[in-house]
Amino acid sequence: MPQTTHYYTHSGKTPIISVFLMIIFGLPVAFVLSAIYGYAIAFIPFIYLNFFITLGFGVLTGAAIGAGGKLGKARNPGIYAWVGLVIGLFAEYAGWVAWVYASFDQTSLIIHPGELLVGLQEIAETGAWSIFGWTPTGFAIYCIWTIEGLMIVCASALIAFVYVESTPFCEHCSLWVENVRTRSNLQTIENEDEFKTKLEEGQYESLLGLKKADDSSKISTEIELNGCKTCENSNYLSLSTITVSVDDKGKESKDSSKFVCNFRLTNELHKKVAEFVENQSQ
Protein backbone atom coordinates (compact mmCIF):
# COMPACT_ATOMS: atom_id res chain seq x y z
CA MET A 1 0.00 0.00 0.00
CA PRO A 2 1.42 3.43 -0.89
CA GLN A 3 2.71 5.37 2.08
CA THR A 4 0.85 8.63 1.53
CA THR A 5 0.99 9.86 5.13
CA HIS A 6 3.48 10.00 7.97
CA TYR A 7 1.31 7.65 10.01
CA TYR A 8 -0.03 4.17 9.52
CA THR A 9 -3.62 3.81 8.34
CA HIS A 10 -5.48 0.57 7.82
CA SER A 11 -6.00 -0.53 4.21
CA GLY A 12 -9.65 -1.33 4.88
CA LYS A 13 -9.29 -4.85 3.48
CA THR A 14 -11.69 -7.30 5.08
CA PRO A 15 -11.40 -10.94 4.00
CA ILE A 16 -14.78 -12.71 4.10
CA ILE A 17 -13.33 -15.31 6.44
CA SER A 18 -12.58 -12.57 8.98
CA VAL A 19 -16.27 -11.64 9.25
CA PHE A 20 -17.18 -15.30 9.76
CA LEU A 21 -14.51 -15.56 12.46
CA MET A 22 -15.89 -12.47 14.23
CA ILE A 23 -19.30 -14.15 14.28
CA ILE A 24 -17.93 -17.58 15.22
CA PHE A 25 -15.94 -16.07 18.09
CA GLY A 26 -18.51 -13.49 19.16
CA LEU A 27 -21.83 -15.35 19.15
CA PRO A 28 -20.88 -18.31 21.39
CA VAL A 29 -19.16 -15.99 23.87
CA ALA A 30 -22.18 -13.67 23.88
CA PHE A 31 -24.50 -16.65 24.38
CA VAL A 32 -22.54 -18.08 27.32
CA LEU A 33 -22.02 -14.68 28.92
CA SER A 34 -25.71 -13.83 28.54
CA ALA A 35 -26.61 -16.80 30.73
CA ILE A 36 -23.99 -15.85 33.31
CA TYR A 37 -25.11 -12.22 33.17
CA GLY A 38 -28.80 -13.06 33.55
CA TYR A 39 -28.29 -15.25 36.59
CA ALA A 40 -25.75 -12.89 38.14
CA ILE A 41 -28.08 -9.91 37.91
CA ALA A 42 -30.98 -11.99 39.25
CA PHE A 43 -29.27 -13.57 42.24
CA ILE A 44 -26.29 -11.46 43.32
CA PRO A 45 -27.65 -9.26 46.12
CA PHE A 46 -25.10 -6.48 45.68
CA ILE A 47 -26.78 -4.02 43.33
CA TYR A 48 -23.60 -1.96 43.12
CA LEU A 49 -21.93 -4.79 41.22
CA ASN A 50 -24.49 -4.60 38.41
CA PHE A 51 -22.59 -1.81 36.68
CA PHE A 52 -19.38 -3.83 36.49
CA ILE A 53 -21.16 -7.04 35.53
CA THR A 54 -23.01 -5.27 32.74
CA LEU A 55 -19.93 -3.48 31.47
CA GLY A 56 -17.86 -6.66 31.63
CA PHE A 57 -20.52 -8.48 29.60
CA GLY A 58 -20.16 -5.98 26.76
CA VAL A 59 -16.38 -5.72 26.98
CA LEU A 60 -15.78 -9.48 26.83
CA THR A 61 -18.20 -9.85 23.93
CA GLY A 62 -16.39 -7.11 22.01
CA ALA A 63 -12.99 -8.64 22.80
CA ALA A 64 -14.11 -12.01 21.40
CA ILE A 65 -15.27 -10.33 18.20
CA GLY A 66 -12.00 -8.43 17.95
CA ALA A 67 -9.96 -11.62 18.44
CA GLY A 68 -11.87 -13.33 15.63
CA GLY A 69 -11.40 -10.38 13.29
CA LYS A 70 -7.71 -10.13 14.06
CA LEU A 71 -7.23 -13.84 13.42
CA GLY A 72 -8.97 -13.35 10.08
CA LYS A 73 -6.73 -10.33 9.35
CA ALA A 74 -9.51 -7.77 8.91
CA ARG A 75 -8.02 -4.29 8.52
CA ASN A 76 -11.22 -2.26 8.73
CA PRO A 77 -12.07 -1.15 12.29
CA GLY A 78 -15.49 -0.01 11.08
CA ILE A 79 -16.43 -3.62 10.25
CA TYR A 80 -15.39 -4.66 13.74
CA ALA A 81 -17.69 -1.99 15.15
CA TRP A 82 -20.68 -3.02 13.03
CA VAL A 83 -20.30 -6.69 13.91
CA GLY A 84 -19.83 -5.67 17.54
CA LEU A 85 -23.06 -3.67 17.36
CA VAL A 86 -25.09 -6.53 15.89
CA ILE A 87 -23.73 -9.19 18.23
CA GLY A 88 -24.05 -6.73 21.11
CA LEU A 89 -27.77 -6.46 20.35
CA PHE A 90 -28.00 -10.26 20.33
CA ALA A 91 -26.12 -10.38 23.63
CA GLU A 92 -28.49 -7.83 25.14
CA TYR A 93 -31.56 -9.80 24.04
CA ALA A 94 -30.12 -13.13 25.20
CA GLY A 95 -29.29 -11.50 28.52
CA TRP A 96 -32.93 -10.44 28.92
CA VAL A 97 -34.08 -13.98 28.18
CA ALA A 98 -31.74 -15.41 30.82
CA TRP A 99 -32.62 -12.75 33.39
CA VAL A 100 -36.40 -13.14 32.98
CA TYR A 101 -36.04 -16.93 33.17
CA ALA A 102 -34.07 -16.62 36.40
CA SER A 103 -36.43 -13.96 37.80
CA PHE A 104 -39.52 -16.15 37.20
CA ASP A 105 -38.08 -18.94 39.37
CA GLN A 106 -36.76 -20.74 36.28
CA THR A 107 -40.21 -22.07 35.42
CA SER A 108 -40.45 -20.93 31.81
CA LEU A 109 -38.00 -19.97 29.10
CA ILE A 110 -39.43 -17.04 27.14
CA ILE A 111 -37.75 -16.49 23.78
CA HIS A 112 -40.47 -14.90 21.64
CA PRO A 113 -40.04 -11.06 21.63
CA GLY A 114 -43.72 -10.37 22.31
CA GLU A 115 -43.91 -12.77 25.26
CA LEU A 116 -40.60 -11.48 26.60
CA LEU A 117 -41.94 -7.93 26.51
CA VAL A 118 -44.98 -8.99 28.51
CA GLY A 119 -42.71 -10.60 31.10
CA LEU A 120 -40.64 -7.44 31.40
CA GLN A 121 -43.76 -5.34 31.81
CA GLU A 122 -44.91 -7.56 34.67
CA ILE A 123 -41.55 -7.16 36.38
CA ALA A 124 -41.57 -3.41 35.78
CA GLU A 125 -44.92 -3.06 37.58
CA THR A 126 -43.61 -4.39 40.88
CA GLY A 127 -39.89 -3.75 40.48
CA ALA A 128 -36.96 -6.14 40.47
CA TRP A 129 -34.73 -4.83 43.27
CA SER A 130 -34.41 -2.09 45.86
CA ILE A 131 -31.68 0.30 46.87
CA PHE A 132 -31.75 2.56 49.95
CA GLY A 133 -35.38 1.57 50.43
CA TRP A 134 -36.34 2.65 46.89
CA THR A 135 -37.73 0.12 44.39
CA PRO A 136 -37.57 1.41 40.80
CA THR A 137 -40.75 0.67 38.83
CA GLY A 138 -42.38 1.89 35.65
CA PHE A 139 -40.54 4.69 33.85
CA ALA A 140 -37.63 4.64 36.30
CA ILE A 141 -36.79 0.99 35.78
CA TYR A 142 -37.22 1.31 32.01
CA CYS A 143 -34.62 4.09 32.05
CA ILE A 144 -32.23 1.91 34.05
CA TRP A 145 -32.76 -1.01 31.68
CA THR A 146 -32.11 1.27 28.70
CA ILE A 147 -28.83 2.45 30.20
CA GLU A 148 -27.77 -1.14 30.90
CA GLY A 149 -28.66 -2.15 27.35
CA LEU A 150 -26.68 0.73 25.86
CA MET A 151 -23.70 -0.20 28.01
CA ILE A 152 -23.67 -3.75 26.67
CA VAL A 153 -24.19 -2.85 23.01
CA CYS A 154 -21.87 0.17 22.98
CA ALA A 155 -19.11 -1.63 24.89
CA SER A 156 -19.29 -4.55 22.48
CA ALA A 157 -19.01 -2.28 19.44
CA LEU A 158 -16.34 -0.02 20.95
CA ILE A 159 -14.05 -2.78 22.22
CA ALA A 160 -14.31 -4.61 18.90
CA PHE A 161 -13.41 -1.36 17.12
CA VAL A 162 -10.36 -0.52 19.22
CA TYR A 163 -9.11 -4.12 19.24
CA VAL A 164 -6.97 -3.50 16.13
CA GLU A 165 -7.64 0.20 15.52
CA SER A 166 -4.08 1.19 16.49
CA THR A 167 -2.34 -2.08 15.54
CA PRO A 168 -0.37 -1.84 12.26
CA PHE A 169 -0.49 -4.55 9.61
CA CYS A 170 2.25 -5.43 7.14
CA GLU A 171 0.49 -5.77 3.79
CA HIS A 172 3.61 -7.20 2.16
CA CYS A 173 3.90 -10.13 4.58
CA SER A 174 0.20 -10.31 5.53
CA LEU A 175 1.08 -10.21 9.23
CA TRP A 176 0.18 -8.02 12.19
CA VAL A 177 3.12 -5.90 13.26
CA GLU A 178 4.54 -6.78 16.67
CA ASN A 179 6.10 -4.73 19.42
CA VAL A 180 9.87 -4.75 19.08
CA ARG A 181 11.05 -2.55 21.93
CA THR A 182 9.66 -0.25 24.57
CA ARG A 183 11.68 2.24 26.58
CA SER A 184 10.20 4.30 29.41
CA ASN A 185 11.53 6.94 31.80
CA LEU A 186 12.87 9.40 29.24
CA GLN A 187 12.75 13.16 29.72
CA THR A 188 9.44 14.97 29.37
CA ILE A 189 8.60 16.54 26.01
CA GLU A 190 7.30 19.99 26.88
CA ASN A 191 5.70 20.88 23.53
CA GLU A 192 4.24 17.71 22.03
CA ASP A 193 2.78 19.39 18.93
CA GLU A 194 6.10 21.01 18.08
CA PHE A 195 7.88 17.70 18.62
CA LYS A 196 5.46 15.93 16.25
CA THR A 197 5.98 18.60 13.61
CA LYS A 198 9.73 18.11 13.77
CA LEU A 199 9.31 14.38 13.28
CA GLU A 200 7.06 14.93 10.27
CA GLU A 201 9.62 17.32 8.79
CA GLY A 202 12.40 14.76 9.18
CA GLN A 203 14.13 16.47 12.10
CA TYR A 204 14.94 13.44 14.22
CA GLU A 205 17.62 15.05 16.39
CA SER A 206 15.07 15.83 19.11
CA LEU A 207 14.01 12.19 19.27
CA LEU A 208 17.52 10.76 19.27
CA GLY A 209 18.61 13.41 21.76
CA LEU A 210 16.15 12.51 24.52
CA LYS A 211 17.84 11.95 27.88
CA LYS A 212 16.87 9.78 30.81
CA ALA A 213 14.34 11.37 33.11
CA ASP A 214 15.31 12.27 36.63
CA ASP A 215 14.56 9.46 39.08
CA SER A 216 12.29 11.78 41.05
CA SER A 217 10.33 12.93 37.99
CA LYS A 218 6.62 12.10 38.01
CA ILE A 219 6.24 12.75 34.27
CA SER A 220 8.28 11.02 31.59
CA THR A 221 8.20 9.90 27.96
CA GLU A 222 7.88 6.35 26.67
CA ILE A 223 9.10 5.16 23.26
CA GLU A 224 7.43 2.18 21.63
CA LEU A 225 8.86 0.60 18.48
CA ASN A 226 6.80 -1.76 16.35
CA GLY A 227 7.96 -3.63 13.29
CA CYS A 228 7.40 -6.58 10.99
CA LYS A 229 9.93 -9.23 11.96
CA THR A 230 9.68 -10.94 8.58
CA CYS A 231 10.46 -8.17 6.09
CA GLU A 232 11.74 -5.54 8.56
CA ASN A 233 10.34 -2.77 6.39
CA SER A 234 7.03 -2.03 8.16
CA ASN A 235 8.37 -0.04 11.10
CA TYR A 236 6.47 2.37 13.36
CA LEU A 237 7.14 4.64 16.30
CA SER A 238 4.74 5.64 19.06
CA LEU A 239 5.37 8.08 21.90
CA SER A 240 3.45 8.41 25.16
CA THR A 241 3.58 10.69 28.16
CA ILE A 242 3.63 8.70 31.40
CA THR A 243 2.34 10.43 34.52
CA VAL A 244 2.89 8.85 37.93
CA SER A 245 0.55 9.80 40.76
CA VAL A 246 0.32 8.71 44.38
CA ASP A 247 -2.97 8.65 46.30
CA ASP A 248 -3.53 9.43 49.98
CA LYS A 249 -2.75 5.83 50.91
CA GLY A 250 0.59 5.91 49.14
CA LYS A 251 -0.55 3.72 46.27
CA GLU A 252 1.20 4.57 43.01
CA SER A 253 -0.61 4.59 39.67
CA LYS A 254 0.45 5.42 36.12
CA ASP A 255 -1.49 7.22 33.42
CA SER A 256 -0.41 6.91 29.79
CA SER A 257 -1.31 9.46 27.11
CA LYS A 258 -0.16 8.66 23.56
CA PHE A 259 0.64 11.72 21.44
CA VAL A 260 2.41 10.03 18.52
CA CYS A 261 0.79 6.86 17.17
CA ASN A 262 2.40 4.63 14.55
CA PHE A 263 4.69 7.16 12.90
CA ARG A 264 6.29 5.52 9.87
CA LEU A 265 10.01 4.84 10.08
CA THR A 266 12.41 3.86 7.32
CA ASN A 267 14.39 0.71 7.99
CA GLU A 268 17.54 2.82 8.50
CA LEU A 269 15.86 5.19 10.94
CA HIS A 270 14.23 2.27 12.76
CA LYS A 271 17.68 0.79 13.38
CA LYS A 272 18.96 4.12 14.70
CA VAL A 273 16.03 4.50 17.09
CA ALA A 274 16.36 0.87 18.19
CA GLU A 275 20.05 1.43 18.90
CA PHE A 276 19.20 4.61 20.80
CA VAL A 277 16.62 2.76 22.91
CA GLU A 278 19.09 -0.01 23.59
CA ASN A 279 21.74 2.45 24.73
CA GLN A 280 19.29 4.27 26.99
CA SER A 281 18.35 0.97 28.62
CA GLN A 282 21.91 0.28 29.74
Tab-separated table of C-alpha atoms in Angstrom:
chain	number	residue	atom	x	y	z
A	1	MET	CA	0.000	0.000	0.000
A	2	PRO	CA	1.421	3.427	-0.886
A	3	GLN	CA	2.712	5.367	2.078
A	4	THR	CA	0.849	8.632	1.530
A	5	THR	CA	0.992	9.862	5.130
A	6	HIS	CA	3.479	10.002	7.966
A	7	TYR	CA	1.310	7.653	10.011
A	8	TYR	CA	-0.030	4.169	9.522
A	9	THR	CA	-3.620	3.811	8.343
A	10	HIS	CA	-5.482	0.570	7.815
A	11	SER	CA	-5.998	-0.528	4.209
A	12	GLY	CA	-9.647	-1.335	4.884
A	13	LYS	CA	-9.287	-4.848	3.482
A	14	THR	CA	-11.685	-7.301	5.084
A	15	PRO	CA	-11.402	-10.942	4.001
A	16	ILE	CA	-14.779	-12.707	4.097
A	17	ILE	CA	-13.332	-15.312	6.441
A	18	SER	CA	-12.578	-12.569	8.979
A	19	VAL	CA	-16.274	-11.638	9.253
A	20	PHE	CA	-17.176	-15.301	9.763
A	21	LEU	CA	-14.515	-15.560	12.461
A	22	MET	CA	-15.885	-12.474	14.229
A	23	ILE	CA	-19.304	-14.147	14.283
A	24	ILE	CA	-17.933	-17.577	15.222
A	25	PHE	CA	-15.944	-16.072	18.091
A	26	GLY	CA	-18.506	-13.494	19.158
A	27	LEU	CA	-21.830	-15.348	19.148
A	28	PRO	CA	-20.883	-18.306	21.391
A	29	VAL	CA	-19.158	-15.986	23.867
A	30	ALA	CA	-22.184	-13.667	23.882
A	31	PHE	CA	-24.496	-16.647	24.385
A	32	VAL	CA	-22.544	-18.085	27.317
A	33	LEU	CA	-22.015	-14.684	28.921
A	34	SER	CA	-25.709	-13.827	28.543
A	35	ALA	CA	-26.614	-16.802	30.735
A	36	ILE	CA	-23.991	-15.847	33.314
A	37	TYR	CA	-25.110	-12.219	33.167
A	38	GLY	CA	-28.805	-13.060	33.551
A	39	TYR	CA	-28.293	-15.247	36.593
A	40	ALA	CA	-25.748	-12.887	38.143
A	41	ILE	CA	-28.082	-9.912	37.907
A	42	ALA	CA	-30.980	-11.986	39.247
A	43	PHE	CA	-29.265	-13.567	42.239
A	44	ILE	CA	-26.285	-11.457	43.320
A	45	PRO	CA	-27.653	-9.260	46.117
A	46	PHE	CA	-25.097	-6.481	45.683
A	47	ILE	CA	-26.779	-4.023	43.325
A	48	TYR	CA	-23.603	-1.955	43.118
A	49	LEU	CA	-21.930	-4.789	41.216
A	50	ASN	CA	-24.490	-4.603	38.410
A	51	PHE	CA	-22.594	-1.810	36.683
A	52	PHE	CA	-19.375	-3.826	36.495
A	53	ILE	CA	-21.159	-7.044	35.527
A	54	THR	CA	-23.014	-5.273	32.737
A	55	LEU	CA	-19.928	-3.477	31.470
A	56	GLY	CA	-17.861	-6.660	31.626
A	57	PHE	CA	-20.521	-8.479	29.596
A	58	GLY	CA	-20.163	-5.976	26.760
A	59	VAL	CA	-16.380	-5.715	26.978
A	60	LEU	CA	-15.779	-9.477	26.830
A	61	THR	CA	-18.205	-9.850	23.933
A	62	GLY	CA	-16.395	-7.112	22.006
A	63	ALA	CA	-12.993	-8.639	22.803
A	64	ALA	CA	-14.107	-12.006	21.405
A	65	ILE	CA	-15.273	-10.327	18.196
A	66	GLY	CA	-11.996	-8.435	17.954
A	67	ALA	CA	-9.961	-11.616	18.439
A	68	GLY	CA	-11.865	-13.326	15.630
A	69	GLY	CA	-11.396	-10.385	13.295
A	70	LYS	CA	-7.706	-10.134	14.061
A	71	LEU	CA	-7.233	-13.840	13.424
A	72	GLY	CA	-8.967	-13.350	10.077
A	73	LYS	CA	-6.728	-10.327	9.353
A	74	ALA	CA	-9.509	-7.767	8.910
A	75	ARG	CA	-8.018	-4.286	8.518
A	76	ASN	CA	-11.216	-2.258	8.728
A	77	PRO	CA	-12.069	-1.146	12.288
A	78	GLY	CA	-15.490	-0.013	11.081
A	79	ILE	CA	-16.430	-3.618	10.246
A	80	TYR	CA	-15.390	-4.661	13.744
A	81	ALA	CA	-17.688	-1.987	15.152
A	82	TRP	CA	-20.681	-3.020	13.028
A	83	VAL	CA	-20.302	-6.691	13.907
A	84	GLY	CA	-19.827	-5.672	17.541
A	85	LEU	CA	-23.055	-3.672	17.363
A	86	VAL	CA	-25.091	-6.534	15.889
A	87	ILE	CA	-23.728	-9.189	18.232
A	88	GLY	CA	-24.054	-6.732	21.105
A	89	LEU	CA	-27.774	-6.461	20.353
A	90	PHE	CA	-27.999	-10.257	20.327
A	91	ALA	CA	-26.119	-10.378	23.634
A	92	GLU	CA	-28.492	-7.834	25.140
A	93	TYR	CA	-31.563	-9.804	24.037
A	94	ALA	CA	-30.125	-13.128	25.204
A	95	GLY	CA	-29.291	-11.495	28.523
A	96	TRP	CA	-32.926	-10.441	28.915
A	97	VAL	CA	-34.081	-13.981	28.179
A	98	ALA	CA	-31.742	-15.410	30.817
A	99	TRP	CA	-32.624	-12.754	33.388
A	100	VAL	CA	-36.396	-13.144	32.985
A	101	TYR	CA	-36.036	-16.928	33.170
A	102	ALA	CA	-34.073	-16.617	36.405
A	103	SER	CA	-36.431	-13.962	37.799
A	104	PHE	CA	-39.518	-16.145	37.202
A	105	ASP	CA	-38.083	-18.944	39.375
A	106	GLN	CA	-36.764	-20.738	36.276
A	107	THR	CA	-40.210	-22.067	35.422
A	108	SER	CA	-40.451	-20.927	31.808
A	109	LEU	CA	-38.000	-19.972	29.095
A	110	ILE	CA	-39.425	-17.036	27.144
A	111	ILE	CA	-37.749	-16.490	23.780
A	112	HIS	CA	-40.472	-14.896	21.642
A	113	PRO	CA	-40.043	-11.058	21.627
A	114	GLY	CA	-43.716	-10.374	22.313
A	115	GLU	CA	-43.906	-12.766	25.256
A	116	LEU	CA	-40.599	-11.477	26.602
A	117	LEU	CA	-41.936	-7.927	26.511
A	118	VAL	CA	-44.977	-8.987	28.515
A	119	GLY	CA	-42.711	-10.603	31.104
A	120	LEU	CA	-40.636	-7.437	31.397
A	121	GLN	CA	-43.763	-5.341	31.806
A	122	GLU	CA	-44.912	-7.555	34.669
A	123	ILE	CA	-41.547	-7.159	36.380
A	124	ALA	CA	-41.574	-3.406	35.784
A	125	GLU	CA	-44.918	-3.060	37.584
A	126	THR	CA	-43.611	-4.393	40.877
A	127	GLY	CA	-39.886	-3.749	40.484
A	128	ALA	CA	-36.958	-6.139	40.466
A	129	TRP	CA	-34.733	-4.830	43.268
A	130	SER	CA	-34.409	-2.092	45.856
A	131	ILE	CA	-31.679	0.302	46.869
A	132	PHE	CA	-31.753	2.558	49.949
A	133	GLY	CA	-35.384	1.574	50.433
A	134	TRP	CA	-36.344	2.655	46.894
A	135	THR	CA	-37.727	0.123	44.394
A	136	PRO	CA	-37.569	1.405	40.803
A	137	THR	CA	-40.748	0.666	38.829
A	138	GLY	CA	-42.379	1.891	35.651
A	139	PHE	CA	-40.541	4.689	33.849
A	140	ALA	CA	-37.630	4.637	36.304
A	141	ILE	CA	-36.791	0.986	35.781
A	142	TYR	CA	-37.223	1.310	32.014
A	143	CYS	CA	-34.619	4.087	32.046
A	144	ILE	CA	-32.235	1.909	34.045
A	145	TRP	CA	-32.758	-1.005	31.676
A	146	THR	CA	-32.107	1.266	28.700
A	147	ILE	CA	-28.831	2.447	30.200
A	148	GLU	CA	-27.770	-1.136	30.901
A	149	GLY	CA	-28.657	-2.155	27.347
A	150	LEU	CA	-26.678	0.730	25.861
A	151	MET	CA	-23.699	-0.200	28.014
A	152	ILE	CA	-23.671	-3.754	26.666
A	153	VAL	CA	-24.188	-2.852	23.014
A	154	CYS	CA	-21.869	0.168	22.982
A	155	ALA	CA	-19.111	-1.633	24.894
A	156	SER	CA	-19.290	-4.554	22.481
A	157	ALA	CA	-19.006	-2.283	19.439
A	158	LEU	CA	-16.337	-0.021	20.947
A	159	ILE	CA	-14.053	-2.781	22.223
A	160	ALA	CA	-14.313	-4.613	18.904
A	161	PHE	CA	-13.411	-1.359	17.123
A	162	VAL	CA	-10.360	-0.518	19.219
A	163	TYR	CA	-9.109	-4.116	19.242
A	164	VAL	CA	-6.971	-3.503	16.135
A	165	GLU	CA	-7.643	0.199	15.520
A	166	SER	CA	-4.076	1.189	16.486
A	167	THR	CA	-2.343	-2.083	15.538
A	168	PRO	CA	-0.372	-1.839	12.260
A	169	PHE	CA	-0.487	-4.553	9.612
A	170	CYS	CA	2.252	-5.433	7.135
A	171	GLU	CA	0.489	-5.768	3.786
A	172	HIS	CA	3.609	-7.203	2.162
A	173	CYS	CA	3.899	-10.132	4.578
A	174	SER	CA	0.199	-10.307	5.535
A	175	LEU	CA	1.084	-10.208	9.230
A	176	TRP	CA	0.182	-8.022	12.186
A	177	VAL	CA	3.119	-5.896	13.258
A	178	GLU	CA	4.537	-6.778	16.667
A	179	ASN	CA	6.100	-4.727	19.423
A	180	VAL	CA	9.870	-4.746	19.083
A	181	ARG	CA	11.053	-2.548	21.933
A	182	THR	CA	9.662	-0.246	24.572
A	183	ARG	CA	11.681	2.244	26.576
A	184	SER	CA	10.199	4.297	29.410
A	185	ASN	CA	11.527	6.936	31.800
A	186	LEU	CA	12.870	9.398	29.235
A	187	GLN	CA	12.752	13.156	29.723
A	188	THR	CA	9.440	14.965	29.371
A	189	ILE	CA	8.602	16.542	26.015
A	190	GLU	CA	7.296	19.986	26.885
A	191	ASN	CA	5.698	20.878	23.528
A	192	GLU	CA	4.237	17.711	22.030
A	193	ASP	CA	2.784	19.395	18.927
A	194	GLU	CA	6.103	21.006	18.076
A	195	PHE	CA	7.879	17.695	18.621
A	196	LYS	CA	5.462	15.926	16.246
A	197	THR	CA	5.981	18.603	13.610
A	198	LYS	CA	9.734	18.114	13.771
A	199	LEU	CA	9.310	14.376	13.276
A	200	GLU	CA	7.061	14.928	10.273
A	201	GLU	CA	9.625	17.323	8.793
A	202	GLY	CA	12.398	14.758	9.185
A	203	GLN	CA	14.128	16.471	12.101
A	204	TYR	CA	14.939	13.436	14.216
A	205	GLU	CA	17.621	15.048	16.389
A	206	SER	CA	15.071	15.828	19.111
A	207	LEU	CA	14.009	12.191	19.268
A	208	LEU	CA	17.515	10.758	19.273
A	209	GLY	CA	18.612	13.409	21.759
A	210	LEU	CA	16.154	12.506	24.515
A	211	LYS	CA	17.840	11.947	27.876
A	212	LYS	CA	16.871	9.779	30.813
A	213	ALA	CA	14.337	11.367	33.105
A	214	ASP	CA	15.311	12.266	36.629
A	215	ASP	CA	14.564	9.463	39.084
A	216	SER	CA	12.289	11.778	41.052
A	217	SER	CA	10.333	12.926	37.992
A	218	LYS	CA	6.620	12.100	38.007
A	219	ILE	CA	6.235	12.750	34.273
A	220	SER	CA	8.281	11.017	31.593
A	221	THR	CA	8.204	9.902	27.964
A	222	GLU	CA	7.878	6.345	26.668
A	223	ILE	CA	9.100	5.157	23.256
A	224	GLU	CA	7.432	2.182	21.629
A	225	LEU	CA	8.858	0.599	18.479
A	226	ASN	CA	6.796	-1.764	16.350
A	227	GLY	CA	7.961	-3.629	13.293
A	228	CYS	CA	7.397	-6.583	10.989
A	229	LYS	CA	9.932	-9.229	11.957
A	230	THR	CA	9.680	-10.938	8.577
A	231	CYS	CA	10.456	-8.167	6.091
A	232	GLU	CA	11.737	-5.543	8.564
A	233	ASN	CA	10.337	-2.773	6.387
A	234	SER	CA	7.033	-2.027	8.162
A	235	ASN	CA	8.367	-0.040	11.105
A	236	TYR	CA	6.474	2.373	13.361
A	237	LEU	CA	7.144	4.644	16.295
A	238	SER	CA	4.737	5.641	19.064
A	239	LEU	CA	5.366	8.084	21.901
A	240	SER	CA	3.451	8.409	25.157
A	241	THR	CA	3.579	10.691	28.156
A	242	ILE	CA	3.632	8.699	31.395
A	243	THR	CA	2.343	10.432	34.519
A	244	VAL	CA	2.886	8.845	37.927
A	245	SER	CA	0.552	9.801	40.756
A	246	VAL	CA	0.315	8.711	44.380
A	247	ASP	CA	-2.966	8.654	46.300
A	248	ASP	CA	-3.534	9.431	49.981
A	249	LYS	CA	-2.750	5.831	50.909
A	250	GLY	CA	0.595	5.915	49.136
A	251	LYS	CA	-0.545	3.716	46.273
A	252	GLU	CA	1.202	4.569	43.014
A	253	SER	CA	-0.612	4.588	39.672
A	254	LYS	CA	0.455	5.425	36.124
A	255	ASP	CA	-1.485	7.220	33.417
A	256	SER	CA	-0.411	6.908	29.787
A	257	SER	CA	-1.314	9.456	27.108
A	258	LYS	CA	-0.162	8.658	23.561
A	259	PHE	CA	0.641	11.722	21.445
A	260	VAL	CA	2.409	10.026	18.516
A	261	CYS	CA	0.788	6.861	17.174
A	262	ASN	CA	2.396	4.625	14.549
A	263	PHE	CA	4.693	7.159	12.898
A	264	ARG	CA	6.293	5.519	9.870
A	265	LEU	CA	10.013	4.842	10.083
A	266	THR	CA	12.407	3.859	7.318
A	267	ASN	CA	14.389	0.711	7.989
A	268	GLU	CA	17.539	2.815	8.495
A	269	LEU	CA	15.860	5.188	10.940
A	270	HIS	CA	14.230	2.270	12.761
A	271	LYS	CA	17.676	0.792	13.379
A	272	LYS	CA	18.961	4.120	14.700
A	273	VAL	CA	16.032	4.502	17.088
A	274	ALA	CA	16.360	0.868	18.187
A	275	GLU	CA	20.050	1.429	18.900
A	276	PHE	CA	19.196	4.609	20.800
A	277	VAL	CA	16.615	2.761	22.911
A	278	GLU	CA	19.091	-0.010	23.587
A	279	ASN	CA	21.741	2.453	24.731
A	280	GLN	CA	19.295	4.270	26.992
A	281	SER	CA	18.346	0.971	28.621
A	282	GLN	CA	21.909	0.278	29.741
